[in-house]
Coordinates of C-alpha atoms in Angstrom, one line a residue:
Chain A
V14 CA 0.1 -0.1 0.1
K15 CA 1.4 3.4 -1.3
L16 CA 0.8 6.4 0.8
V17 CA 0.2 9.3 -1.4
K18 CA 2.7 11.9 -0.5
S19 CA 3.4 15.3 -2.2
D20 CA 7.5 14.7 -2.2
E21 CA 7.3 11.1 -3.0
A22 CA 7.3 10.4 -6.9
P23 CA 8.7 8.0 -9.4
V24 CA 11.2 9.3 -11.5
Q25 CA 9.8 7.8 -14.7
E26 CA 6.5 10.0 -14.5
M27 CA 8.9 13.1 -14.7
E28 CA 10.2 11.5 -17.5
Q29 CA 7.0 11.3 -19.6
A30 CA 5.1 14.2 -21.3
E31 CA 3.4 16.7 -19.3
G32 CA 0.0 15.8 -20.8
E33 CA 0.2 12.8 -19.3
E34 CA 1.3 13.9 -16.1
T35 CA -1.8 15.3 -15.3
E36 CA -3.6 12.0 -16.2
K37 CA -1.3 10.2 -14.2
K38 CA -2.0 12.4 -11.5
S39 CA -5.6 11.6 -11.3
E40 CA -4.5 7.7 -11.2
S41 CA -1.6 7.6 -8.7
G42 CA -2.3 10.7 -6.8
P43 CA 0.7 13.7 -6.1
C44 CA 2.4 15.8 -8.2
F45 CA 6.2 15.4 -8.3
P46 CA 9.1 17.9 -7.6
P47 CA 11.4 17.8 -10.6
T48 CA 14.3 17.6 -8.7
F49 CA 13.4 14.4 -7.0
S50 CA 15.8 11.5 -6.7
V51 CA 15.2 8.0 -5.3
S52 CA 17.7 8.6 -2.9
E53 CA 15.7 11.2 -0.8
I54 CA 13.2 8.5 0.1
K55 CA 13.8 7.7 3.7
N56 CA 11.8 4.8 4.2
K57 CA 14.4 1.8 3.2
Q58 CA 11.9 -0.6 1.8
R59 CA 10.0 2.2 -0.4
R60 CA 13.3 3.4 -1.5
H61 CA 14.2 -0.3 -2.4
S62 CA 11.2 -1.0 -4.5
M63 CA 11.2 2.5 -6.2
F64 CA 14.6 2.0 -7.0
L65 CA 14.0 -1.7 -8.4
K66 CA 11.1 0.0 -10.5
L67 CA 13.6 2.4 -12.0
K68 CA 15.8 0.1 -12.9
E69 CA 13.2 -2.2 -14.4
E70 CA 12.2 0.6 -16.4
K71 CA 15.7 1.5 -17.7
R72 CA 16.0 -2.0 -18.5
K73 CA 12.9 -2.3 -20.6
Q74 CA 13.9 1.1 -22.5
K75 CA 17.3 -0.2 -23.3
L76 CA 16.0 -3.4 -24.7
E77 CA 13.2 -1.3 -26.7
L78 CA 16.0 0.6 -28.2
K79 CA 17.8 -2.4 -29.0
K80 CA 15.2 -4.0 -30.9
K81 CA 14.4 -0.8 -32.8
K82 CA 18.0 -0.6 -33.9
K83 CA 17.8 -4.4 -34.9
K84 CA 14.7 -3.7 -37.1
E85 CA 15.9 -0.8 -38.7
R86 CA 19.2 -2.7 -39.6
K87 CA 17.2 -5.6 -41.2
A88 CA 15.1 -3.3 -42.9
L89 CA 18.2 -1.4 -44.5
G90 CA 19.7 -4.8 -45.3
D91 CA 22.8 -4.1 -47.1
K92 CA 22.6 -0.2 -46.7
A93 CA 22.8 -0.4 -42.8
P94 CA 25.6 1.4 -41.2
P95 CA 28.4 -0.6 -40.3
K96 CA 28.2 -1.9 -36.7
E97 CA 29.4 0.2 -34.1
V98 CA 32.8 -0.6 -32.7
P99 CA 32.6 -1.2 -28.6
K100 CA 34.8 1.0 -26.9
T101 CA 37.9 -0.8 -24.9
I102 CA 40.7 0.6 -23.1
E103 CA 43.0 -0.4 -25.6
N104 CA 40.6 1.9 -28.1
Q105 CA 40.4 4.6 -25.8
R106 CA 44.2 4.5 -24.8
I107 CA 45.5 8.3 -24.6
Y108 CA 48.1 8.4 -27.5
D109 CA 51.3 8.5 -26.2
E110 CA 53.7 10.8 -27.7
T111 CA 56.7 8.8 -27.6
T112 CA 54.9 6.1 -29.7
V113 CA 57.4 4.5 -32.2
N114 CA 56.7 4.8 -35.9
P115 CA 57.9 2.1 -37.9
E116 CA 59.7 4.0 -40.4
D117 CA 61.1 6.5 -37.8
E118 CA 64.7 6.9 -38.8
E119 CA 65.8 8.5 -35.7
V120 CA 64.4 5.7 -33.5
A121 CA 66.4 3.1 -36.0
F122 CA 69.4 5.3 -35.9
D123 CA 69.3 5.4 -32.2
E124 CA 68.6 1.5 -32.1
G125 CA 71.4 1.0 -34.1
T126 CA 73.9 3.0 -31.7
D127 CA 72.5 1.7 -28.2
E128 CA 73.7 -0.7 -26.0
F129 CA 72.0 -3.5 -27.6
S130 CA 73.6 -2.8 -30.8
A131 CA 76.6 -5.2 -30.1
Y132 CA 74.0 -8.1 -29.5
F133 CA 72.0 -7.1 -32.5
N134 CA 75.1 -6.8 -34.9
R135 CA 75.7 -10.4 -33.7
L136 CA 78.9 -9.5 -31.8
T137 CA 78.1 -11.3 -28.6
N138 CA 76.3 -14.0 -27.7
P139 CA 74.0 -13.9 -24.5
K140 CA 75.2 -15.2 -21.2
V141 CA 72.9 -14.8 -18.4
L142 CA 73.7 -15.1 -14.7
I143 CA 70.5 -15.5 -12.5
T144 CA 70.5 -15.2 -8.8
T145 CA 68.6 -14.5 -5.9
S146 CA 68.1 -12.1 -3.2
D147 CA 69.5 -13.3 0.4
R148 CA 68.3 -16.6 1.7
P149 CA 66.1 -17.7 -0.9
R150 CA 63.3 -20.0 -0.2
G151 CA 62.1 -23.2 -1.9
R152 CA 59.8 -21.8 -4.3
T153 CA 62.2 -19.1 -5.2
V154 CA 65.1 -21.3 -5.6
R155 CA 62.9 -23.5 -7.8
F156 CA 62.0 -21.0 -10.0
C157 CA 65.4 -19.9 -10.6
E158 CA 66.2 -23.3 -11.8
Q159 CA 63.3 -23.5 -13.9
L160 CA 64.2 -19.9 -15.6
A161 CA 67.5 -21.1 -16.2
T162 CA 66.2 -24.1 -18.4
V163 CA 64.1 -21.9 -20.4
I164 CA 66.9 -19.3 -20.9
P165 CA 69.8 -20.7 -23.0
H166 CA 73.0 -20.2 -21.2
A167 CA 71.9 -19.5 -18.0
H168 CA 73.6 -20.1 -14.9
V169 CA 72.4 -20.0 -11.4
Y170 CA 74.4 -19.0 -8.6
Y171 CA 73.7 -19.0 -5.1
R172 CA 74.1 -15.2 -3.7
R173 CA 76.0 -15.5 -0.5
G174 CA 75.2 -11.9 0.9
L175 CA 77.1 -10.5 -1.8
A176 CA 76.9 -6.7 -2.6
L177 CA 75.5 -6.6 -6.5
K178 CA 78.1 -3.7 -7.2
R179 CA 81.0 -6.2 -6.4
V180 CA 79.1 -9.1 -8.4
I181 CA 79.0 -7.1 -11.8
P182 CA 82.6 -6.3 -12.5
Q183 CA 83.3 -9.9 -11.5
C184 CA 80.5 -11.0 -14.0
V185 CA 82.0 -8.7 -16.6
S186 CA 85.2 -10.1 -16.5
R187 CA 83.5 -13.8 -16.9
G188 CA 82.0 -12.8 -19.9
F189 CA 78.5 -12.4 -18.7
T190 CA 76.0 -10.4 -20.9
Y191 CA 73.0 -10.3 -18.4
L192 CA 72.5 -10.3 -14.6
M193 CA 69.1 -11.2 -13.3
V194 CA 68.6 -11.0 -9.5
I195 CA 65.1 -12.2 -8.5
N196 CA 64.1 -10.7 -5.1
E197 CA 62.2 -12.4 -2.7
D198 CA 59.5 -11.6 0.1
R199 CA 57.7 -13.8 2.2
K200 CA 58.8 -16.8 0.5
V201 CA 57.6 -15.9 -3.0
P202 CA 59.4 -14.2 -5.8
N203 CA 58.3 -10.4 -6.2
G204 CA 60.7 -8.4 -7.7
L205 CA 63.2 -8.8 -10.8
V206 CA 66.6 -6.9 -11.7
L207 CA 67.6 -7.5 -15.0
C208 CA 71.1 -5.9 -15.9
H209 CA 72.5 -6.0 -18.9
L210 CA 76.2 -6.1 -18.1
P211 CA 78.7 -4.4 -20.0
D212 CA 77.4 -1.1 -18.5
G213 CA 74.2 -1.5 -20.0
P214 CA 70.6 -0.4 -18.8
T215 CA 69.2 -1.7 -15.7
A216 CA 65.4 -2.5 -15.3
H217 CA 63.6 -3.1 -12.2
F218 CA 60.2 -5.3 -12.5
K219 CA 57.7 -6.3 -10.1
V220 CA 56.9 -10.1 -10.3
S221 CA 53.8 -11.2 -9.8
N222 CA 51.5 -14.4 -10.2
V223 CA 54.5 -16.7 -10.7
R224 CA 53.3 -20.1 -11.9
L225 CA 55.8 -23.1 -11.4
R226 CA 56.4 -26.0 -13.9
K227 CA 54.4 -28.3 -11.5
E228 CA 51.4 -25.9 -11.0
M229 CA 50.5 -25.6 -14.5
K230 CA 47.5 -27.6 -15.9
R231 CA 48.0 -29.9 -18.8
R232 CA 51.6 -29.0 -19.3
G233 CA 54.1 -31.0 -21.6
K234 CA 57.4 -32.6 -20.6
D235 CA 60.2 -30.7 -19.9
P236 CA 61.5 -27.7 -22.4
T237 CA 64.5 -29.3 -24.2
E238 CA 67.7 -27.8 -24.6
H239 CA 66.8 -26.0 -28.2
V240 CA 66.8 -22.4 -28.5
P241 CA 63.4 -20.8 -28.3
E242 CA 62.0 -18.1 -30.5
V243 CA 60.8 -15.2 -28.9
I244 CA 58.0 -13.4 -29.4
L245 CA 57.5 -9.8 -28.2
N246 CA 54.0 -8.1 -28.7
N247 CA 52.7 -4.7 -28.3
F248 CA 55.8 -2.7 -27.1
T249 CA 54.8 0.4 -29.0
T250 CA 56.6 3.2 -27.2
R251 CA 60.3 4.4 -26.9
L252 CA 60.5 2.6 -23.7
G253 CA 58.6 -0.4 -24.8
H254 CA 60.9 -0.6 -27.5
S255 CA 64.2 -0.3 -25.3
I256 CA 62.4 -3.1 -23.1
G257 CA 61.6 -5.4 -25.8
R258 CA 65.2 -5.1 -27.1
M259 CA 66.1 -6.2 -23.4
F260 CA 64.2 -9.2 -23.5
A261 CA 65.3 -10.0 -27.1
A262 CA 68.8 -9.7 -26.2
L263 CA 68.6 -12.6 -23.3
F264 CA 67.9 -15.1 -26.1
P265 CA 70.6 -16.2 -28.6
H266 CA 70.1 -15.0 -32.1
D267 CA 69.0 -18.1 -34.0
P268 CA 66.3 -19.9 -32.6
Q269 CA 66.3 -23.7 -33.5
F270 CA 63.1 -24.2 -35.0
V271 CA 63.3 -28.0 -34.7
G272 CA 62.8 -27.5 -30.9
R273 CA 59.5 -25.8 -31.6
Q274 CA 59.6 -23.5 -28.2
V275 CA 58.4 -20.3 -28.4
A276 CA 59.1 -17.7 -25.4
T277 CA 56.7 -14.9 -25.5
F278 CA 56.9 -11.7 -23.9
H279 CA 53.1 -9.9 -24.4
N280 CA 52.8 -6.5 -22.9
Q281 CA 49.1 -5.3 -22.2
R282 CA 48.2 -2.5 -20.3
D283 CA 51.7 -2.3 -19.0
F284 CA 51.6 -5.7 -17.7
I285 CA 53.9 -7.8 -19.7
F286 CA 53.1 -11.5 -19.5
F287 CA 55.5 -14.2 -20.0
R288 CA 54.6 -17.5 -21.6
F289 CA 56.5 -20.4 -22.7
H290 CA 55.0 -22.8 -25.0
R291 CA 55.7 -25.8 -27.3
Y292 CA 53.9 -25.3 -30.7
I293 CA 52.9 -27.9 -33.5
F294 CA 51.3 -26.9 -36.9
K295 CA 48.5 -29.1 -37.4
N296 CA 48.3 -27.6 -41.1
E297 CA 48.6 -24.1 -42.7
K298 CA 45.8 -22.7 -40.7
K299 CA 45.8 -24.2 -37.6
V300 CA 48.5 -24.5 -34.6
G301 CA 48.2 -26.0 -31.4
I302 CA 50.2 -24.8 -28.4
Q303 CA 51.1 -26.4 -25.3
E304 CA 52.1 -24.3 -22.1
L305 CA 55.4 -25.8 -20.6
G306 CA 57.5 -23.6 -18.5
P307 CA 57.3 -21.2 -15.7
R308 CA 54.6 -18.2 -16.4
F309 CA 54.8 -14.9 -14.6
T310 CA 53.9 -11.3 -15.1
L311 CA 56.1 -8.2 -15.0
K312 CA 55.3 -4.7 -14.6
L313 CA 57.9 -2.2 -15.1
R314 CA 58.8 -0.2 -12.0
S315 CA 62.1 1.6 -13.1
L316 CA 64.7 2.0 -16.1
Q317 CA 68.4 3.3 -15.1
K318 CA 70.7 3.4 -17.3
G319 CA 74.0 2.2 -16.2
T320 CA 74.6 -1.1 -14.4
F321 CA 72.9 -1.3 -11.0
D322 CA 73.5 1.4 -8.8
S323 CA 70.4 2.5 -6.6
K324 CA 72.2 5.7 -5.1
F325 CA 74.1 7.6 -7.9
G326 CA 72.1 6.0 -11.0
E327 CA 70.6 8.0 -13.8
Y328 CA 67.0 7.0 -14.0
E329 CA 65.9 6.9 -17.3
W330 CA 62.1 6.1 -16.3
V331 CA 60.8 5.7 -12.9
H332 CA 56.9 5.0 -12.0
K333 CA 55.6 7.5 -9.9
R334 CA 52.2 6.4 -9.0
H335 CA 50.7 9.5 -8.5
E336 CA 51.6 11.2 -11.4
M337 CA 51.0 7.7 -13.7
D338 CA 48.5 6.0 -12.2
S339 CA 45.8 8.6 -12.3
S340 CA 44.4 7.7 -15.7
R341 CA 42.9 4.8 -16.8
R342 CA 43.5 5.0 -20.0
K343 CA 47.5 5.9 -19.9
F344 CA 50.0 3.3 -20.7
H345 CA 53.8 3.8 -20.8
L346 CA 55.1 0.8 -22.5
Chain B
M23 CA 63.8 10.4 54.9
Q24 CA 65.0 7.2 52.7
H25 CA 64.0 4.1 54.3
D26 CA 64.6 1.6 51.5
D27 CA 63.0 -1.3 53.1
V28 CA 59.6 1.0 53.4
I29 CA 59.9 1.8 49.8
W30 CA 60.2 -1.8 48.9
D31 CA 57.3 -2.9 51.3
L32 CA 55.4 -0.5 49.7
I33 CA 56.4 -0.9 45.8
G34 CA 58.2 -3.7 45.5
N35 CA 56.9 -7.1 46.7
K36 CA 53.8 -8.0 45.4
S37 CA 52.4 -4.6 45.4
F38 CA 52.0 -1.7 42.7
C39 CA 54.7 0.0 40.9
S40 CA 54.0 1.8 37.9
Y41 CA 57.5 0.5 36.3
K42 CA 56.6 -3.1 37.2
V43 CA 55.9 -5.5 34.3
K44 CA 54.4 -9.0 35.5
T45 CA 54.9 -12.1 33.3
K46 CA 53.8 -15.5 34.2
T47 CA 57.2 -16.2 35.8
Q48 CA 59.0 -13.1 36.2
Q49 CA 58.3 -9.5 37.0
F50 CA 60.6 -6.7 34.9
C51 CA 61.2 -3.3 36.0
R52 CA 61.0 -0.7 33.3
N53 CA 62.4 2.1 34.8
E54 CA 65.5 3.4 32.7
Y55 CA 67.9 3.5 35.3
N56 CA 67.6 -0.3 36.2
I57 CA 70.8 -2.3 35.8
T58 CA 69.5 -5.5 35.3
G59 CA 65.8 -5.1 34.1
L60 CA 64.4 -7.3 36.9
C61 CA 62.2 -6.2 39.5
N62 CA 64.0 -7.3 42.7
R63 CA 65.2 -5.9 46.1
S64 CA 68.6 -5.2 44.8
S65 CA 67.9 -4.0 41.5
C66 CA 65.3 -1.5 42.2
P67 CA 66.6 2.0 41.6
L68 CA 63.5 3.5 44.0
A69 CA 64.5 1.4 46.8
N70 CA 68.2 1.6 46.9
S71 CA 69.6 4.8 47.9
Q72 CA 73.2 4.0 46.6
Y73 CA 72.8 2.7 42.8
A74 CA 74.7 3.0 39.7
T75 CA 74.1 2.0 36.0
V76 CA 75.5 2.1 32.8
R77 CA 73.9 3.6 30.3
E78 CA 74.1 4.0 26.4
E79 CA 73.5 7.1 24.4
K80 CA 74.7 7.6 20.8
G81 CA 77.3 4.9 20.8
L82 CA 79.2 6.2 24.2
C83 CA 78.6 4.3 27.5
Y84 CA 78.0 6.5 30.7
L85 CA 78.2 5.6 34.3
Y86 CA 75.4 6.7 36.3
M87 CA 75.5 6.9 40.3
K88 CA 73.1 7.8 42.9
V89 CA 74.0 8.0 46.4
I90 CA 71.9 8.7 49.5
E91 CA 73.4 12.2 50.2
R92 CA 71.8 13.5 46.8
A93 CA 68.4 12.1 47.6
A94 CA 67.0 15.2 48.6
F95 CA 67.8 17.0 45.5
P96 CA 66.3 15.1 42.6
A97 CA 67.4 17.3 39.8
R98 CA 71.4 16.4 40.7
M99 CA 70.5 13.0 41.9
W100 CA 72.2 11.1 39.0
E101 CA 76.1 11.4 38.4
K102 CA 76.8 10.7 35.2
V103 CA 80.5 9.9 34.3
K104 CA 81.5 9.4 30.4
L105 CA 83.5 6.2 30.3
D106 CA 86.1 5.7 27.6
R107 CA 85.6 4.0 24.1
N108 CA 88.0 1.3 25.1
Y109 CA 86.5 -1.7 27.0
A110 CA 89.2 -2.3 29.0
K111 CA 89.6 1.5 29.9
A112 CA 86.3 1.7 30.6
L113 CA 86.1 -1.6 33.3
E114 CA 88.8 0.4 35.0
Q115 CA 87.1 3.5 35.1
I116 CA 84.1 1.5 36.5
D117 CA 86.4 0.2 39.3
E118 CA 87.5 3.3 40.2
N119 CA 84.2 5.3 40.4
L120 CA 82.7 2.4 42.3
I121 CA 85.3 1.4 44.7
Y122 CA 84.0 0.5 47.8
W123 CA 80.5 0.0 46.4
P124 CA 78.7 -3.4 47.1
R125 CA 80.0 -6.0 44.7
F126 CA 76.7 -6.7 43.3
I127 CA 76.1 -3.5 41.7
R128 CA 79.8 -3.2 40.8
H129 CA 79.6 -6.7 39.0
K130 CA 76.1 -5.9 37.4
C131 CA 77.4 -2.6 35.9
K132 CA 80.5 -4.4 34.3
Q133 CA 78.3 -7.1 33.1
R134 CA 76.1 -4.2 31.7
L135 CA 78.9 -2.6 29.9
T136 CA 80.2 -6.0 28.3
K137 CA 76.6 -6.3 26.6
I138 CA 76.3 -2.9 25.5
T139 CA 79.9 -3.1 23.7
Q140 CA 79.0 -6.2 22.2
Y141 CA 75.6 -4.7 20.5
L142 CA 77.4 -1.8 19.5
I143 CA 80.0 -3.9 17.9
R144 CA 77.3 -5.8 16.3
I145 CA 75.4 -2.3 14.8
R146 CA 78.7 -0.9 13.1
K147 CA 79.0 -4.3 11.6
L148 CA 75.8 -4.5 10.1
T149 CA 75.6 -1.2 8.9
L150 CA 78.6 -2.0 6.8
K151 CA 76.9 -4.8 5.1
R152 CA 74.1 -4.4 2.9
Q153 CA 70.7 -3.4 4.6
R154 CA 67.5 -4.9 3.5
K155 CA 65.0 -2.1 2.9
L156 CA 61.8 -2.3 3.5
V157 CA 59.2 -0.8 1.2
P158 CA 56.0 -0.4 2.6
L159 CA 53.1 -1.7 0.6
S160 CA 50.1 0.3 -0.1
R161 CA 46.8 -2.2 0.2
K162 CA 44.8 -0.2 -1.9
V163 CA 47.5 0.1 -4.5
E164 CA 48.0 -3.6 -4.4
R165 CA 44.6 -4.6 -4.9
R166 CA 44.0 -2.5 -7.7
E167 CA 47.0 -3.5 -9.5
K168 CA 46.1 -7.2 -9.2
R169 CA 42.8 -6.2 -10.5
R170 CA 44.1 -4.5 -13.3
E171 CA 46.4 -7.4 -14.0
E172 CA 43.7 -9.7 -14.2
K173 CA 41.8 -7.6 -16.5
A174 CA 44.7 -7.0 -18.6
L175 CA 45.1 -10.8 -18.6
I176 CA 41.8 -11.1 -20.1
A177 CA 42.1 -8.6 -22.8
A178 CA 45.4 -10.0 -23.7
Q179 CA 44.0 -13.2 -25.1
L180 CA 47.2 -14.7 -25.0
E181 CA 46.9 -18.0 -26.8
N182 CA 45.2 -16.2 -29.5
A183 CA 47.9 -13.8 -29.7
I184 CA 50.6 -16.4 -30.0
E185 CA 48.8 -18.4 -32.4
K186 CA 48.3 -15.9 -34.8
E187 CA 51.9 -14.7 -34.6
L188 CA 53.1 -18.2 -34.9
L189 CA 50.8 -18.5 -38.2
D190 CA 52.0 -15.1 -39.6
R191 CA 55.6 -16.4 -39.3
L192 CA 54.6 -19.6 -41.1
K193 CA 53.0 -17.5 -43.9
Q194 CA 56.0 -15.2 -44.0
G195 CA 58.4 -18.2 -44.4
T196 CA 60.3 -17.7 -41.5
Y197 CA 60.5 -21.3 -41.1
G198 CA 61.8 -22.0 -44.4
D199 CA 61.2 -25.5 -45.8
I200 CA 60.6 -27.4 -42.4
Y201 CA 57.0 -27.6 -42.5
N202 CA 55.6 -29.1 -46.0
F203 CA 52.4 -27.2 -46.1
P204 CA 53.7 -24.3 -48.5
I205 CA 49.9 -24.7 -49.4
H206 CA 49.1 -20.9 -49.3
A207 CA 51.5 -20.0 -52.2
F208 CA 50.4 -23.0 -54.2
D209 CA 46.8 -22.1 -53.7
K210 CA 47.1 -18.7 -55.0
A211 CA 49.0 -19.9 -57.7
M212 CA 46.6 -22.2 -58.7
E213 CA 43.6 -19.8 -58.4
K214 CA 45.8 -17.5 -60.7
Q215 CA 45.9 -20.4 -63.2
E216 CA 42.2 -21.1 -63.0
E217 CA 41.4 -17.6 -63.4
E218 CA 43.2 -17.5 -66.7
T219 CA 42.5 -20.5 -68.2
E220 CA 38.8 -21.4 -67.5
S221 CA 38.0 -23.3 -70.5
E222 CA 40.5 -25.6 -70.6
E223 CA 39.8 -26.6 -67.1
E224 CA 36.2 -27.2 -68.0
E225 CA 37.1 -29.7 -70.9
E226 CA 39.5 -31.4 -68.5
E227 CA 36.7 -31.7 -66.0
D228 CA 34.3 -33.4 -68.6
E229 CA 37.4 -35.9 -69.6
E230 CA 38.2 -37.0 -65.7
E231 CA 34.1 -37.2 -65.0
S232 CA 34.1 -39.7 -67.9
G233 CA 36.9 -41.5 -66.7
T234 CA 36.7 -41.7 -62.8
R235 CA 34.7 -44.4 -60.9
E236 CA 32.0 -43.4 -58.3
F237 CA 30.5 -45.5 -55.8
V238 CA 26.9 -44.8 -55.7
A239 CA 24.6 -46.3 -52.9
E240 CA 21.5 -48.6 -53.3
E241 CA 18.1 -47.2 -53.2
E242 CA 17.5 -48.6 -50.0
F243 CA 20.6 -47.7 -48.4
E244 CA 20.2 -46.2 -45.3
E245 CA 23.0 -43.6 -43.6
S246 CA 25.5 -44.7 -41.5
D247 CA 25.9 -43.1 -38.1
L248 CA 26.8 -39.4 -38.1
S249 CA 30.2 -39.9 -36.8
D250 CA 30.9 -42.4 -39.8
F251 CA 29.7 -39.5 -42.2
E252 CA 31.9 -36.8 -40.6
D253 CA 34.9 -39.3 -41.1
M254 CA 34.3 -39.8 -44.4
N255 CA 33.9 -36.1 -45.1
N256 CA 37.4 -35.4 -43.4
L257 CA 39.1 -38.2 -45.6
K258 CA 37.9 -36.8 -48.8
G259 CA 38.8 -33.3 -47.3
S260 CA 42.2 -34.3 -46.6
S261 CA 42.7 -35.8 -49.8
D262 CA 41.7 -32.9 -51.6
E263 CA 44.2 -30.6 -50.1
E264 CA 46.9 -32.7 -51.2
E265 CA 45.7 -33.5 -54.6
D266 CA 45.9 -29.8 -55.8
A267 CA 45.4 -30.5 -59.6
E268 CA 42.1 -32.1 -58.9
E269 CA 40.9 -29.5 -56.8
Q270 CA 37.8 -28.2 -58.7
S271 CA 36.8 -31.6 -60.1
S272 CA 37.0 -33.1 -57.1
E273 CA 34.8 -30.5 -55.5
E274 CA 32.3 -31.6 -58.2
E275 CA 32.6 -35.1 -57.2
E276 CA 31.9 -34.2 -53.8
T277 CA 28.9 -32.4 -54.4
E278 CA 27.5 -35.0 -56.6
E279 CA 27.7 -37.3 -53.9
E280 CA 26.3 -35.2 -51.4
L281 CA 23.4 -35.1 -53.5
E282 CA 23.0 -38.4 -54.2
E283 CA 23.5 -38.7 -50.0
E284 CA 20.6 -36.5 -49.9
K285 CA 18.4 -38.1 -52.2
T286 CA 19.0 -41.4 -50.2
K287 CA 18.2 -39.7 -46.9
A288 CA 15.2 -38.3 -48.4
K289 CA 13.8 -41.5 -49.7
S290 CA 14.6 -43.4 -46.5
K291 CA 12.7 -40.7 -44.7
G292 CA 9.9 -41.3 -47.2
K293 CA 9.9 -45.0 -46.4
T294 CA 10.4 -45.5 -42.8
P295 CA 10.0 -43.2 -40.0
L296 CA 13.5 -42.0 -38.6
K297 CA 13.7 -43.5 -35.0
G298 CA 16.4 -41.9 -33.1
P299 CA 19.8 -41.8 -34.5
V300 CA 19.8 -43.1 -38.2
R301 CA 21.3 -46.7 -38.0
K302 CA 23.1 -48.3 -41.0
K303 CA 21.5 -51.6 -41.8
R304 CA 23.6 -54.4 -40.7
A305 CA 23.2 -58.0 -40.4
Y306 CA 22.2 -58.4 -36.8
V307 CA 21.3 -61.2 -34.6
E308 CA 17.8 -60.7 -32.6
I309 CA 18.3 -61.6 -29.1
E310 CA 15.4 -62.2 -26.7
Y311 CA 15.6 -61.0 -23.2
E312 CA 13.7 -62.6 -20.3
Q313 CA 13.0 -60.6 -17.2
E314 CA 12.3 -62.6 -14.3
T315 CA 10.0 -61.0 -11.9
E316 CA 10.2 -61.4 -8.5
P317 CA 7.7 -63.4 -6.7
A318 CA 5.1 -61.2 -4.5
Q319 CA 6.4 -61.1 -0.9
K320 CA 3.8 -62.9 1.3
S321 CA 2.9 -60.6 4.1
K322 CA 3.7 -62.1 7.3
A323 CA 0.6 -61.7 9.4
T324 CA 1.4 -61.3 13.2

């Protein structure tokens, strides 16, 4: 039983034409002020029922609109306007001015002379040293071992409380090209420092969602010693390009297609997903992939120009939360 | 008026003292001048008018002494003596300052000095090593990042992206001659040829039609199971892919066979109504089943 009060009204009645309003008035009773909203009703039950009615109305209208559109589309047949593309975050992404144009000469020149040029000109072969922070727990150790199987020419060393600044010159002298340090917190790997050794850039990532091999569903056998292929997806900006090259330089140049293994670094909304698969071509239009190997996600926290030096380093890019996380459509990689 | 026993009765043993911390087995004293840290008659700085402690401030050790003569002047009650940095010399200094003092206090002061120097050494050693920096995490931010990561994962559609990339690479020819389906290029070439020479192909097809054999079903032939049908189609499909030259002709053959099969289906539909899945007529043996019914249970009348 609804009490007739002058300041309570369903909002839908205000949306109808004024002529009808007077009719409605006589039916359900009161006249309602135009600035009424459902939230002003103090009684919870009544407010709730009003809100449900409102929602129902809206849903009906939406359905009607849809039906109408569909009819129009059918009626027009071929002449119908093309279907509207739904808005996604990738569509609405704020254009980053550092996006690399494929034909850009300046970028090409820069990339020809940066720290990775030695690798890309086939002068050096990658050799990776994987280590952890102090006193790693089992999960981190196993993760390191699995990474070492995924990345060819990778060696795992136990960190005996050594300072990175002392480790780096030793690595350089032994011919390593990469130093990978996996930081651990609460028995779980949560950070990755990737340092290109002959004074190359150092990238610090946040690692999340690490899945070891035995936690993978329907996984295949262990990865073999063949050199995998590398897929780098969606690295569009200058920063993305440099990070992409960093990942590419981890792996030797010539992948052995016999091994049919592929390592993927896929960037989506500033999260880099790493996957390791074995593929098989069923026919020329279909390929089957089976996930081996560990999987994890990375998020870039900072990129530093020289080798690891947290105090005096020159940071090329640092993730500043308040500036960079304010917009949901702005990505940097 | 400094009656130590009275004070101890009032605050110490099983009475209230604001510096006292009680645990199940022991009582501790939180007074900063307490030498052992326990709440005892001999360790209580309030209940002992002659008392001494060693305390450390910014890496330097000081000896604090309290005597009964200064009990009336709380501001000047504690005498502070700076001890030497050298451990041995500091011990001697304690000895000379606390000469003629009770053995207990002297001993405890030296013990406390030892402990303090040990932990100072340890601090200095640790600061030289790498320190673990604790970075505080904001829970709200972590949750937000986690959610965004999940959504990004869904939007990424990783398997599709990887498969697409691999197929693109195959098309481009990065794999060279490893995989033996260079069918795309071949198909395109074939299509071009077909467009150019249509008439010739038509003649060829006529010839082939007259020569090839077809297996036509009987009129009353009922279709095999759907699965068999699919397999046959698949077989035909794969063989079609391999034989490129007869592509069009084979397609025509297929359509002809399909038409025939449809006809037979229609016929079978006309003759007998289909019951459930269409079954192939095979030689079969009829088996009769007997069902034994249980004799009706006689109710036991009581």
